[in-house]
N, C-alpha and C. Protein backbone atom coordinates (compact mmCIF):
# COMPACT_ATOMS: atom_id res chain seq x y z
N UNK A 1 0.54 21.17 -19.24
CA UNK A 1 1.29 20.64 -18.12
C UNK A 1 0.40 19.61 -17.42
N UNK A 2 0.65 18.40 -16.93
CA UNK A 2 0.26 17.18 -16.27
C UNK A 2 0.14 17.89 -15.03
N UNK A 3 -0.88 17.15 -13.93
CA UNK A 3 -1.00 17.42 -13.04
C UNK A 3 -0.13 15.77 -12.29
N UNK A 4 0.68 16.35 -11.32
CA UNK A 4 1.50 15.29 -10.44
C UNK A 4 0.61 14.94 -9.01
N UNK A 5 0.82 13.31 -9.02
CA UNK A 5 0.15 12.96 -7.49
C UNK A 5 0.08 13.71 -6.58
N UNK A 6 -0.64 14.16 -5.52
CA UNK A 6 -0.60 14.78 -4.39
C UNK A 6 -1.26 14.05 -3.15
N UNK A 7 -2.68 13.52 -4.14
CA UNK A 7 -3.92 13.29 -2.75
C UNK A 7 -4.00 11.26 -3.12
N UNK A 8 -4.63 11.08 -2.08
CA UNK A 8 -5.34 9.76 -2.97
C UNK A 8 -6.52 9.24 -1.65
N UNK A 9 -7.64 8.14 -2.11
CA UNK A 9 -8.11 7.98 -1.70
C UNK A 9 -8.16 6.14 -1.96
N UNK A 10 -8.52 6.00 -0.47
CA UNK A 10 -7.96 4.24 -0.38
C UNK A 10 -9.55 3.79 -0.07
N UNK A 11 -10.02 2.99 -0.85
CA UNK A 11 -11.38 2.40 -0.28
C UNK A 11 -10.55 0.29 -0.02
N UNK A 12 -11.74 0.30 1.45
CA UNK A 12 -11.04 -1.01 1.87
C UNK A 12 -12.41 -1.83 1.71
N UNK A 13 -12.74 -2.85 0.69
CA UNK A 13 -13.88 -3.61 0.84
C UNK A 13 -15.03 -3.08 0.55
N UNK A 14 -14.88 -1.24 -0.32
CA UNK A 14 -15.55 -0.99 -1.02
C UNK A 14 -15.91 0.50 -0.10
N UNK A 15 -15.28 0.12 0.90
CA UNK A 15 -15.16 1.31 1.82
C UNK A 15 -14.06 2.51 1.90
N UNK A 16 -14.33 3.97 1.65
CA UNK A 16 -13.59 4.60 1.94
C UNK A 16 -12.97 4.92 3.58
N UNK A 17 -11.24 4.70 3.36
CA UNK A 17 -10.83 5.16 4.79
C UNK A 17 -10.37 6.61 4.72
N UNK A 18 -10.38 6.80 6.02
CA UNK A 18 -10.30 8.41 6.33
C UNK A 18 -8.81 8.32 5.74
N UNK A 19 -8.19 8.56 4.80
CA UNK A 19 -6.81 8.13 4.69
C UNK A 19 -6.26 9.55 4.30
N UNK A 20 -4.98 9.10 5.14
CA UNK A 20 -4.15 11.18 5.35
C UNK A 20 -3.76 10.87 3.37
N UNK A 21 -2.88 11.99 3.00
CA UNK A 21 -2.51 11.86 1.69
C UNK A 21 -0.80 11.40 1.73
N UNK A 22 -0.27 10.73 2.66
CA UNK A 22 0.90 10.45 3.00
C UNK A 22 1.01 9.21 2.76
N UNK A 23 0.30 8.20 1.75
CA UNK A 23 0.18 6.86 1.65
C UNK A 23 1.64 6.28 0.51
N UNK A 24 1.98 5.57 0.66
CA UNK A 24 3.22 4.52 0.48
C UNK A 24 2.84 3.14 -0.49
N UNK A 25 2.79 3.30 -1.97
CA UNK A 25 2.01 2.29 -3.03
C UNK A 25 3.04 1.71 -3.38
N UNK A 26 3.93 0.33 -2.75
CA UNK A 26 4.39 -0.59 -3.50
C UNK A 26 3.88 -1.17 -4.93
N UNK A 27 3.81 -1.56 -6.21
CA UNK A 27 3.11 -1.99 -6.75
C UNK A 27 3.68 -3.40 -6.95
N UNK A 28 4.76 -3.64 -6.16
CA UNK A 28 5.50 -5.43 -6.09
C UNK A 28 5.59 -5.37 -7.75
N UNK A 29 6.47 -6.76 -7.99
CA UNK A 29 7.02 -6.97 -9.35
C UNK A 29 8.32 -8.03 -8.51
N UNK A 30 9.69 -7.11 -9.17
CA UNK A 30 10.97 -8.00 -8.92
C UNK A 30 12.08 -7.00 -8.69
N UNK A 31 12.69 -7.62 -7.12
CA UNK A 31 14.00 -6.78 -6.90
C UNK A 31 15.33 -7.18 -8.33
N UNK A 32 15.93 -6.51 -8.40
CA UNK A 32 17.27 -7.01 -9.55
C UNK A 32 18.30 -7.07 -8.19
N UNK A 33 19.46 -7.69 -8.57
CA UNK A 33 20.48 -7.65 -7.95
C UNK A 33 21.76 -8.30 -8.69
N UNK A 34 22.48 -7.29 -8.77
CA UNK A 34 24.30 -7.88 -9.16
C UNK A 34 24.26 -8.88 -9.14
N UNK A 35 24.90 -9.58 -10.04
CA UNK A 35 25.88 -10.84 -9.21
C UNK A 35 27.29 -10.64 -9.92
N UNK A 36 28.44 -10.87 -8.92
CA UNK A 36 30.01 -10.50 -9.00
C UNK A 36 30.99 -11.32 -8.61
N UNK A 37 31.80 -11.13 -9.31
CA UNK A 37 32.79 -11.81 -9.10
C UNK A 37 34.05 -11.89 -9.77
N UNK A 38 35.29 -12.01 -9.25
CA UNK A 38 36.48 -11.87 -10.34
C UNK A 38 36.31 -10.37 -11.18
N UNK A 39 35.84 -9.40 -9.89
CA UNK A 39 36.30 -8.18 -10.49
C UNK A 39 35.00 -7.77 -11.92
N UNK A 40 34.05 -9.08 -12.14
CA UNK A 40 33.39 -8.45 -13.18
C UNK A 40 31.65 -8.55 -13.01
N UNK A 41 30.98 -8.36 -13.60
CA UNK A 41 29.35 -8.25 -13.49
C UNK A 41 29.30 -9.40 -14.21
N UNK A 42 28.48 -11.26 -13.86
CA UNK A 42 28.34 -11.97 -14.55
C UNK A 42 26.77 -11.15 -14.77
N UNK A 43 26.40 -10.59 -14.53
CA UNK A 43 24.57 -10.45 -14.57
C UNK A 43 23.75 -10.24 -13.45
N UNK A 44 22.56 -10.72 -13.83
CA UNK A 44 21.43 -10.14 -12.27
C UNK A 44 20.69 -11.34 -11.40
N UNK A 45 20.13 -11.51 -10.28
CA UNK A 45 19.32 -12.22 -10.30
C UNK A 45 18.39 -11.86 -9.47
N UNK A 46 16.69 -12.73 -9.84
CA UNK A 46 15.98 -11.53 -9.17
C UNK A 46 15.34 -12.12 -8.06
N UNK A 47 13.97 -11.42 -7.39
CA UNK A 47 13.51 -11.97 -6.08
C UNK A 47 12.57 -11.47 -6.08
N UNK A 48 10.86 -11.92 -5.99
CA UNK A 48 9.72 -11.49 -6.05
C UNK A 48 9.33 -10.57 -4.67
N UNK A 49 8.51 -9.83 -5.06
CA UNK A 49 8.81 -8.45 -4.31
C UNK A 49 7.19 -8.54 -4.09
N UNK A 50 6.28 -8.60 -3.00
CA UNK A 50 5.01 -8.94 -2.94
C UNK A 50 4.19 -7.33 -2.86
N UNK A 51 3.33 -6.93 -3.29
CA UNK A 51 2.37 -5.57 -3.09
C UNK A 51 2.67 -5.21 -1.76
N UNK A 52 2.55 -4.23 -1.68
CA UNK A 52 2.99 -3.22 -0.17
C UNK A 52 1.91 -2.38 -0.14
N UNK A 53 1.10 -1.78 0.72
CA UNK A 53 0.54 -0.22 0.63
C UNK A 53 0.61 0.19 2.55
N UNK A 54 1.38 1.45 2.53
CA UNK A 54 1.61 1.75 3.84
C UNK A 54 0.65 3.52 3.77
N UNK A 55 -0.60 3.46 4.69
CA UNK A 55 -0.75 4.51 4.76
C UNK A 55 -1.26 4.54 6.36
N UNK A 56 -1.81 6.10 6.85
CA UNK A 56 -2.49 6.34 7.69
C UNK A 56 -3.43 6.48 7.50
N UNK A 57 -4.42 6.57 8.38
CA UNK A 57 -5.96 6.49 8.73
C UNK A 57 -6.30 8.16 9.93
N UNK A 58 -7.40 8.88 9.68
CA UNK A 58 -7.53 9.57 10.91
C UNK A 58 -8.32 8.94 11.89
N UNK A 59 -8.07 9.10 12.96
CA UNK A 59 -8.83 7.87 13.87
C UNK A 59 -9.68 8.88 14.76
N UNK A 60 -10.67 8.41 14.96
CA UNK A 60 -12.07 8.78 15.59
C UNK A 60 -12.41 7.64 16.43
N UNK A 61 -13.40 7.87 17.74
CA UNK A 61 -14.51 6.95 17.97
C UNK A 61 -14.91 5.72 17.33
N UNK A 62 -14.95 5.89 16.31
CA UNK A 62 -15.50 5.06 15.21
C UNK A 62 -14.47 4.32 14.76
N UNK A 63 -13.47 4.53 14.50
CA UNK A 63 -12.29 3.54 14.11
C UNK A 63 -12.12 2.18 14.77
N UNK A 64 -12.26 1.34 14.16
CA UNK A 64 -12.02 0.21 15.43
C UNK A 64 -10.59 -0.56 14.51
N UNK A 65 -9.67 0.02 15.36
CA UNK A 65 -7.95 -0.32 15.13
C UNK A 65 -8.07 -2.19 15.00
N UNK A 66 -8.43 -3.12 15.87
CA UNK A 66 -8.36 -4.14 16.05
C UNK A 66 -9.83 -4.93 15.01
N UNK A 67 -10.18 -4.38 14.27
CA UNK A 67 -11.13 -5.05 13.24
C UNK A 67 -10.34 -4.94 11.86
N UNK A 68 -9.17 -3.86 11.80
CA UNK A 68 -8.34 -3.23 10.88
C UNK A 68 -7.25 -3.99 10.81
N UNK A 69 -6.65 -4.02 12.16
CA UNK A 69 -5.94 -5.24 12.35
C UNK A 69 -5.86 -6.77 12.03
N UNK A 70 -7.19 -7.24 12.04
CA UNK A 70 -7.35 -8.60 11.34
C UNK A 70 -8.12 -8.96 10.29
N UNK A 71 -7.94 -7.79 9.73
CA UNK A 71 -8.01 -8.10 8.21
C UNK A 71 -7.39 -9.23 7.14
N UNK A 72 -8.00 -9.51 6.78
CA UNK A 72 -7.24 -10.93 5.47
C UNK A 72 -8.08 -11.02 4.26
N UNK A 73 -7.57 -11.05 3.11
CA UNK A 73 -8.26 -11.29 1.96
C UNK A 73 -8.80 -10.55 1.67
N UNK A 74 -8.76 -8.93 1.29
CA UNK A 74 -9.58 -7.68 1.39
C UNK A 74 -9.15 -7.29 0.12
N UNK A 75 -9.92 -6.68 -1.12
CA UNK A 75 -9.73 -5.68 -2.13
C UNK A 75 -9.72 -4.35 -1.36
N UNK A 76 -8.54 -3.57 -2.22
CA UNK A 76 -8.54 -2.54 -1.53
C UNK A 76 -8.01 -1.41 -2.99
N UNK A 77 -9.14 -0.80 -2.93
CA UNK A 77 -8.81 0.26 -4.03
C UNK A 77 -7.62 1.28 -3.99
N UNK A 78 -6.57 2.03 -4.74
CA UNK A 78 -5.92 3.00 -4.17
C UNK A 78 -6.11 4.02 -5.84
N UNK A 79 -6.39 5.04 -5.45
CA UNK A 79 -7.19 6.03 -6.60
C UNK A 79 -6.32 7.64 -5.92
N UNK A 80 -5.37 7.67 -6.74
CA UNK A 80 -4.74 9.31 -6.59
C UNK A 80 -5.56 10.31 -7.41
N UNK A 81 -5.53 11.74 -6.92
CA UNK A 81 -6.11 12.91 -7.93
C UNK A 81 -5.75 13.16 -9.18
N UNK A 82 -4.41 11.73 -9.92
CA UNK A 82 -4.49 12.21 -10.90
C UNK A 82 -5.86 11.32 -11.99
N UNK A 83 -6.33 10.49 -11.01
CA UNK A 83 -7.24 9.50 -11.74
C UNK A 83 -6.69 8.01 -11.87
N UNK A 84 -5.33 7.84 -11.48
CA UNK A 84 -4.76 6.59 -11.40
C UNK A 84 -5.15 5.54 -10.48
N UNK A 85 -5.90 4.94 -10.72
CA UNK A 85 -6.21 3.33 -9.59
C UNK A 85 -5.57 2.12 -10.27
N UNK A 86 -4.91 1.76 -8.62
CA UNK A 86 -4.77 0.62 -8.82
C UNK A 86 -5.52 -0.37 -7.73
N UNK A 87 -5.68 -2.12 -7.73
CA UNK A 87 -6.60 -2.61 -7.09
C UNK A 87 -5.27 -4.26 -6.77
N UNK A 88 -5.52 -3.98 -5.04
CA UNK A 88 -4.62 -5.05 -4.44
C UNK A 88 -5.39 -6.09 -4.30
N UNK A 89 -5.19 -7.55 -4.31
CA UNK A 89 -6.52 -8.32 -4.37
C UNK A 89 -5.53 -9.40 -3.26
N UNK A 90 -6.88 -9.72 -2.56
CA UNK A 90 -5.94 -10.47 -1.31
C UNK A 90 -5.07 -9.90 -0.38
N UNK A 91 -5.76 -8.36 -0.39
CA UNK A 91 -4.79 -8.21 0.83
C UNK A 91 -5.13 -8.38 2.06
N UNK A 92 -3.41 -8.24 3.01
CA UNK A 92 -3.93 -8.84 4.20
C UNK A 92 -3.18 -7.58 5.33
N UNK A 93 -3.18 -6.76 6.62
CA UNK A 93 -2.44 -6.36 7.29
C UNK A 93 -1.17 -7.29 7.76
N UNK A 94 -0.16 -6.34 7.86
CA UNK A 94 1.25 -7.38 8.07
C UNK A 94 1.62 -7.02 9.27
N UNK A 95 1.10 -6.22 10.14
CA UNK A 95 1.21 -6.18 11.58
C UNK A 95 -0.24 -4.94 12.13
N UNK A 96 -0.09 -5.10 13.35
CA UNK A 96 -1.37 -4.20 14.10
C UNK A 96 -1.25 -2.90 14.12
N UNK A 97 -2.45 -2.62 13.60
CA UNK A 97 -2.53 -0.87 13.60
C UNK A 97 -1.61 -0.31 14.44
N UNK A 98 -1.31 1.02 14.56
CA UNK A 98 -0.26 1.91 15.24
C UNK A 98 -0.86 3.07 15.18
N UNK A 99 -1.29 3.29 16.56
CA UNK A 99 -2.06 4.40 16.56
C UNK A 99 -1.20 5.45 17.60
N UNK A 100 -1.70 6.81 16.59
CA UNK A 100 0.26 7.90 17.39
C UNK A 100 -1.32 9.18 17.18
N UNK A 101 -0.97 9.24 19.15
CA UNK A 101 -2.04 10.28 19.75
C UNK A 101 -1.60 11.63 19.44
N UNK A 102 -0.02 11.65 19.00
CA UNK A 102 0.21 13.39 19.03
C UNK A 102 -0.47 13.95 17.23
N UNK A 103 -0.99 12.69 16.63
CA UNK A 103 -1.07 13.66 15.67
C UNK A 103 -2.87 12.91 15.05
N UNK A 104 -3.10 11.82 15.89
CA UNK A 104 -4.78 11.48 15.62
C UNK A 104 -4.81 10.49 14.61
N UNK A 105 -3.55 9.76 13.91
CA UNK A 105 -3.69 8.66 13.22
C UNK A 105 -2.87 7.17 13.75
N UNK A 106 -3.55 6.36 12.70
CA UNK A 106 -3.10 5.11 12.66
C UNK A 106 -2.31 4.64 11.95
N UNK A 107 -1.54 3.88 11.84
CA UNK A 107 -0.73 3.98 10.68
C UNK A 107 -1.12 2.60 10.83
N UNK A 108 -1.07 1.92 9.08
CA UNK A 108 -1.49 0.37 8.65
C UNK A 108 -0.85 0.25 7.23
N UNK A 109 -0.31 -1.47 7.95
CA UNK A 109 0.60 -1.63 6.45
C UNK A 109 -0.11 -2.69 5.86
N UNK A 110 -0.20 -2.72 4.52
CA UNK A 110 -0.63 -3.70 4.02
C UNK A 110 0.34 -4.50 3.10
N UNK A 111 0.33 -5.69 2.58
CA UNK A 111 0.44 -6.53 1.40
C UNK A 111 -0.65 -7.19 1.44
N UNK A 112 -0.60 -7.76 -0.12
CA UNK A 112 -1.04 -8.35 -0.91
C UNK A 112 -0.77 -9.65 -1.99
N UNK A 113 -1.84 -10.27 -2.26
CA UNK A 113 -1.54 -11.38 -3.33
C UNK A 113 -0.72 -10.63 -5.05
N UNK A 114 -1.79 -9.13 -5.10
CA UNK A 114 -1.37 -9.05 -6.38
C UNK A 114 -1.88 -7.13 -6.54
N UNK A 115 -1.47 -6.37 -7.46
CA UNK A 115 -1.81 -4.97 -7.53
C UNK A 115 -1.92 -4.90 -9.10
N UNK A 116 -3.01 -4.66 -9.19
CA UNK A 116 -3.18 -4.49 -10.88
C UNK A 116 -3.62 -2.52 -11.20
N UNK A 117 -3.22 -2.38 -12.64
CA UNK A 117 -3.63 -1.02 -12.60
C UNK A 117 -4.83 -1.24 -12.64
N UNK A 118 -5.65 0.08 -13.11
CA UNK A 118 -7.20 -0.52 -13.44
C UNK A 118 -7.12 0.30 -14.54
């Protein structure tokens, strides 16, 4: 029996973040979409879909939300327990940390230029 994702660990710039195991791995590619008409399916057409990675952070003292925040151009490793990494190159934050006191994290979204496996 395979062991299924559970955990993962996100290093940013070679750095590990305190990252909860609740993380969100777009790996971008291409949306499909219908196209219709006269009642029939002529076919698809598509729309480039850019790298995503949405996770949390536990935040401490030490966290500095607004250095996280202006991030640009960052490799950022993402490595689950089953041994799977993949590596976003060029990524950048797509809005400012979000930091939620009832539970001690940050939440940070990323894209990217590109997500390769490794």
């Amino acid at each position: 029996m395979s062991q299924i994702t559970g955990k993962c660990i996100i290093r940013l710039n070679g750095s590990e973040l305190k990252s909860t195991d609740d993380a969100t791995l777009n790996v971008g590619g291409v949306n499909r979409e219908a196209v219709v008409g006269g009642g029939k399916v002529y076919g698809y057409k598509e729309e480039t879909v850019a790298p995503t990675l949405e996770c949390s952070v536990a935040h401490d003292k030490n966290t500095d939300l607004v250095a996280l925040s202006a991030t640009t151009d960052a490799t950022i490793i993402f490595e689950s327990d089953t041994g799977d990494k993949y590596v976003l190159r060029g990524a950048f934050m797509t809005e400012p940390a979000s930091l939620q006191t009832t539970n001690g994290t940050a939440s940070l979204n990323w894209s990217a230029l590109s997500c390769e496996r490794m």
